[in-house]
Coordinates of C-alpha atoms in Angstrom, one line a residue:
Chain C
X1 CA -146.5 -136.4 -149.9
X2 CA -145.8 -140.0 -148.2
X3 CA -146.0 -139.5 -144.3
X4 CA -147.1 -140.4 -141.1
X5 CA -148.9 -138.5 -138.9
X6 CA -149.1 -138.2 -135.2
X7 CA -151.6 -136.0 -133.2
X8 CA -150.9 -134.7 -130.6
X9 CA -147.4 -133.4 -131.3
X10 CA -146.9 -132.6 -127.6
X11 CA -149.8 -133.6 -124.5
X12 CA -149.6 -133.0 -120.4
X13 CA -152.2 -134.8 -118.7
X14 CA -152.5 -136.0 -115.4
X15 CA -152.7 -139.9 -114.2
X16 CA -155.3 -141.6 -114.9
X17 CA -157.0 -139.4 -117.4
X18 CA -157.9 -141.9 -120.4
X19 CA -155.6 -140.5 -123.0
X20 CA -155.3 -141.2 -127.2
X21 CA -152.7 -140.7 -129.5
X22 CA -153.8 -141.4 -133.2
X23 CA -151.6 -141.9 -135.9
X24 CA -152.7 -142.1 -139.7
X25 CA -150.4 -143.1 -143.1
X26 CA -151.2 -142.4 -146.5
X27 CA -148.9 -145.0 -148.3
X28 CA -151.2 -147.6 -148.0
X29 CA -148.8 -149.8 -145.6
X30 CA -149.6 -153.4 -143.9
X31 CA -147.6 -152.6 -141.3
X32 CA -147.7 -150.6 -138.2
X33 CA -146.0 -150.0 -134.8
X34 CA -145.5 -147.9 -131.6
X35 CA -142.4 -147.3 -130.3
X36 CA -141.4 -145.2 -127.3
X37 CA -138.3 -143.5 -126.8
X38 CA -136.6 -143.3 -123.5
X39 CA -132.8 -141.7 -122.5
X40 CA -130.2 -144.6 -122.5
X41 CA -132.9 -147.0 -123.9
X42 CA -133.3 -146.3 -127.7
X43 CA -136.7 -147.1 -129.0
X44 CA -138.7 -149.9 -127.9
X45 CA -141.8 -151.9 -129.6
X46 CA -145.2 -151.2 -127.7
X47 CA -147.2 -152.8 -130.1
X48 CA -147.6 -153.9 -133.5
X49 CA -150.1 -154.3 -135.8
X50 CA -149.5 -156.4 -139.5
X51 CA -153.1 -155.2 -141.0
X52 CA -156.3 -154.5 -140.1
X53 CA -157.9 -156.0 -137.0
X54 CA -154.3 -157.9 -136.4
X55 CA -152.3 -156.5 -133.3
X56 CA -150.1 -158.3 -131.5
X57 CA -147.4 -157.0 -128.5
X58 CA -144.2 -155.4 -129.2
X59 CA -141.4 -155.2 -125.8
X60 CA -143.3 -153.0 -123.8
X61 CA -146.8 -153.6 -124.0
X62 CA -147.8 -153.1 -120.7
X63 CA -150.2 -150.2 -119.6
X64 CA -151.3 -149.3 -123.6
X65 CA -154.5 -150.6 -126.0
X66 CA -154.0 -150.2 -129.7
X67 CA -156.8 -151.0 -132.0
X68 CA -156.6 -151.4 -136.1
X69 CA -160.0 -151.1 -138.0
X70 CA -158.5 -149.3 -141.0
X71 CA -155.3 -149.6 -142.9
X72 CA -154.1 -146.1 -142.3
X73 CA -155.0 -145.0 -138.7
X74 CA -153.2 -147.1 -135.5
X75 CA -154.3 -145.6 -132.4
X76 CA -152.7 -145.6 -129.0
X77 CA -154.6 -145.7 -125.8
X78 CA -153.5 -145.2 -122.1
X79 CA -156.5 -146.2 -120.4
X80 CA -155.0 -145.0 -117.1
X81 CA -152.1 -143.4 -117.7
X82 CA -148.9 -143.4 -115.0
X83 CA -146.1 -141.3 -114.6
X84 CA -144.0 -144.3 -116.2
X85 CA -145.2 -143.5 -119.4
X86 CA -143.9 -140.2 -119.6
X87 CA -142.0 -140.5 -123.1
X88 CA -141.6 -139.5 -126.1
X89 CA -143.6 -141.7 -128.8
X90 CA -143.3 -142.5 -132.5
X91 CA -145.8 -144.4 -134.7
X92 CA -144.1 -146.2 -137.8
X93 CA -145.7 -147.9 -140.7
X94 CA -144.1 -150.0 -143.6
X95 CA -145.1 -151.3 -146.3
X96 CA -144.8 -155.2 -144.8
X97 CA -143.2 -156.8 -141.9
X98 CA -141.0 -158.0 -144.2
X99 CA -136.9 -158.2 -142.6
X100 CA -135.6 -156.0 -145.0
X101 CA -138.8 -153.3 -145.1
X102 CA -137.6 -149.6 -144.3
X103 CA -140.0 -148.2 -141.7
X104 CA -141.7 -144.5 -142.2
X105 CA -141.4 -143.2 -138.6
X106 CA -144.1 -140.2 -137.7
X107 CA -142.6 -136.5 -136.1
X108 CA -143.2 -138.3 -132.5
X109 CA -145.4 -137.0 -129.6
X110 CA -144.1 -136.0 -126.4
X111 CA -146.3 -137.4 -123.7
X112 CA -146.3 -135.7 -119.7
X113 CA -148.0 -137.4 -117.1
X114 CA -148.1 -135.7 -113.9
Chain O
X1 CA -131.1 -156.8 -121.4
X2 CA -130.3 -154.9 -124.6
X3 CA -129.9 -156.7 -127.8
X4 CA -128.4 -154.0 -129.6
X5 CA -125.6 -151.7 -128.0
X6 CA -124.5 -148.7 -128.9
X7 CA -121.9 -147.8 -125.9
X8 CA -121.1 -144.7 -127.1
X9 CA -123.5 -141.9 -126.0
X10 CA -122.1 -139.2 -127.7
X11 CA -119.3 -138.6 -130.3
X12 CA -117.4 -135.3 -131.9
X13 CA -115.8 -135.2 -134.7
X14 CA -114.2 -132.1 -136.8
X15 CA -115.8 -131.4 -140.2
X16 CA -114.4 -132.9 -143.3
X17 CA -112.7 -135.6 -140.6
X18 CA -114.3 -139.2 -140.6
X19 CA -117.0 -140.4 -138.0
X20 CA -117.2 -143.7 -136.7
X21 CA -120.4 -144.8 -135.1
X22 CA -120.0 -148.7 -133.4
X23 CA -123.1 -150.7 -132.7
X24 CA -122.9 -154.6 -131.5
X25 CA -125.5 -157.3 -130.9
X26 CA -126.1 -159.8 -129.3
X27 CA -128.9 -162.8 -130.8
X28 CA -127.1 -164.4 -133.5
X29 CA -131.0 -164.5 -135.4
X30 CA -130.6 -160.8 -136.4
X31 CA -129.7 -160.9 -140.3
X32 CA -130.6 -157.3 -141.5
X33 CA -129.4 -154.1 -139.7
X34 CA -130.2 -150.6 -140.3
X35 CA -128.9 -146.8 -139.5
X36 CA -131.8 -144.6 -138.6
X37 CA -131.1 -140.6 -138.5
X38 CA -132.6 -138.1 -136.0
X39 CA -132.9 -134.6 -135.7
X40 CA -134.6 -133.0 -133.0
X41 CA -138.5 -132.4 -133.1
X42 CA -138.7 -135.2 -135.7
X43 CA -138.7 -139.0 -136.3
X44 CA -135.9 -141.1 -137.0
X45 CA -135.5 -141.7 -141.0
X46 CA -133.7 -144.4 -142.8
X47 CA -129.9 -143.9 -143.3
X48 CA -129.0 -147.5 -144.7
X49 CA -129.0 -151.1 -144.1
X50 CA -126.7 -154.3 -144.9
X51 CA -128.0 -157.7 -145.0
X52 CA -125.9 -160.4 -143.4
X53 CA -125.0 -161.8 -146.0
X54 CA -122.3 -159.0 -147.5
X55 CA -120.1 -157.3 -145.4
X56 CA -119.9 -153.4 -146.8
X57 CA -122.4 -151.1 -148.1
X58 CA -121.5 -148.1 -149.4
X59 CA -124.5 -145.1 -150.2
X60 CA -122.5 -141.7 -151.1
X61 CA -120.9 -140.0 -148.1
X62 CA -121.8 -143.6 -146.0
X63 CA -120.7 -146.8 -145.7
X64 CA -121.8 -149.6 -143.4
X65 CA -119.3 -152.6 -142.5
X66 CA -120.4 -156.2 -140.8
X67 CA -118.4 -158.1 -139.1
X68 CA -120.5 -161.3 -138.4
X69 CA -118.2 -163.1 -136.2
X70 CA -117.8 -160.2 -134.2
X71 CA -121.6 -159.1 -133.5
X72 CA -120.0 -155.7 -134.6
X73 CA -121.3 -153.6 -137.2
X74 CA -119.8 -149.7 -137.9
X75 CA -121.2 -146.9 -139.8
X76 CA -118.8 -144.8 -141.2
X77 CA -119.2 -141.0 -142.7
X78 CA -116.4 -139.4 -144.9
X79 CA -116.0 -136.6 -144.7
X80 CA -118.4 -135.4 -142.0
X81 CA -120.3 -132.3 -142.5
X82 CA -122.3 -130.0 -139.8
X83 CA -125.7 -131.3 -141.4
X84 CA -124.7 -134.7 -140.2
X85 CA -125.0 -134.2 -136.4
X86 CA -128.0 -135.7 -135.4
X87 CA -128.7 -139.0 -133.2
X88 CA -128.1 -142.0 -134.8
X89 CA -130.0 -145.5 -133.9
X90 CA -128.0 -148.8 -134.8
X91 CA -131.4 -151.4 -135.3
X92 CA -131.8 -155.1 -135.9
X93 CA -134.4 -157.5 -137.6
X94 CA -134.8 -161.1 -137.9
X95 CA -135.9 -162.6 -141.2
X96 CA -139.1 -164.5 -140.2
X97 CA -139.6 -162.0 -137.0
X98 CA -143.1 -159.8 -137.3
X99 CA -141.9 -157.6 -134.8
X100 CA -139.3 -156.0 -136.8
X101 CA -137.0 -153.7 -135.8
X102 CA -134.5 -153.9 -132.2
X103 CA -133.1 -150.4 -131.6
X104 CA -129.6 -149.7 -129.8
X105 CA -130.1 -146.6 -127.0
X106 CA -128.2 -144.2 -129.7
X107 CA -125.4 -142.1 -130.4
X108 CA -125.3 -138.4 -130.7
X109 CA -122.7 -137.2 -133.5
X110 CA -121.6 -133.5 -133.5
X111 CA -120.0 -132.8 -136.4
X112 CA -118.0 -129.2 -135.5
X113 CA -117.0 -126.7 -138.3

């Protein structure tokens, strides 16, 4: 089955406690994002990534590392994470960054930082 | 400042009744927008998408319309059903853009039986 997976689904950590969310697709896609989800705001880009060991800043890149070294996994890192980044977080992959590319969007993980 | 408005927070409709969701937008580079469903506990999935250069597209129950001069496009769903009420995210991309997809904040549609 074609998916995206995110691990952890749901995490409560505390700031500054270096934190990773990994996310892994099996339809061989070029293209890969973050995005976090906030009330009022939508989703918004963290950070992108159009193949391996090619990453490049989405809208809110600030206080997050991602890191491609394979096609399927796109990790995201909070080195230090802050209360600010309590959200809820989907990974999305497609098969190119092409305009008119529909994105495969993972179940999301709900992120707590107290 | 938000590229891609959906003003509308919430909306209620009666089953078997039409639902209209509204979405504008604001850069004049976006040529390809997209309806993206979600339920709770899960990701948003693709609904369906209208290039700029058409005006309608029609996929069973839904149809999106563009109005280009506007900055306006709508997604219509007739007849509604119960299964339909979910959040629905309005999106934007620019043909030549590698960071894809501008989301509106969403609209939650209760669909009531």
């Amino acid at each position: 089955e074609a998916q995206v997976t995110q691990n952890p689904r749901y995490l409560i950590t505390v700031t500054g406690k270096k934190l990773t969310v990994t996310c892994s697709q099996n339809m061989n896609h070029e293209y890969m994002s973050w995005y976090r989800q906030d009330p009022g705001l939508g989703l918004r880009q963290i950070y992108y990534s159009m193949n391996v060991e090619v990453t490049d800043k989405g809208d809110v890149p600030e206080g997050y590392k991602v890191s491609r070294k394979e096609k399927r996994n796109f990790p995201l890192i909070l080195e230090s994470p802050s209360p600010n980044q309590t959200s809820l977080y989907f990974c999305a992959s497609s098969l190119s960054s092409s305009w008119d590319t529909e994105a495969f969007f993972g179940q999301g993980t709900r992120l707590t930082v107290v | 400042d938000q590229q891609v408005k959906q003003n509308s927070p919430s909306l209620s409709v009666q089953e078997g009744r039409i639902s209209i969701l509204n979405c504008d937008y604001t850069n004049s580079m976006f040529d390809y927008f997209l309806w993206y469903k979600k339920y709770p506990a899960e990701g948003p999935t693709f609904l369906i998408s209208i290039s700029s250069i058409k005006d309608k597209n029609e996929d069973g129950r839904f149809t999106v319309f563009l109005n280009k001069s506007a900055k306006h496009l709508s997604l219509h769903i007739v007849p509604s059903q119960p299964g339909d009420s979910a959040v629905y995210f309005c999106a934007a991309s620019a043909s030549g853009s590698a960071r894809q997809l501008t989301f509106g904040s969403g609209t939650q549609l209760t669909v009531l039986p």
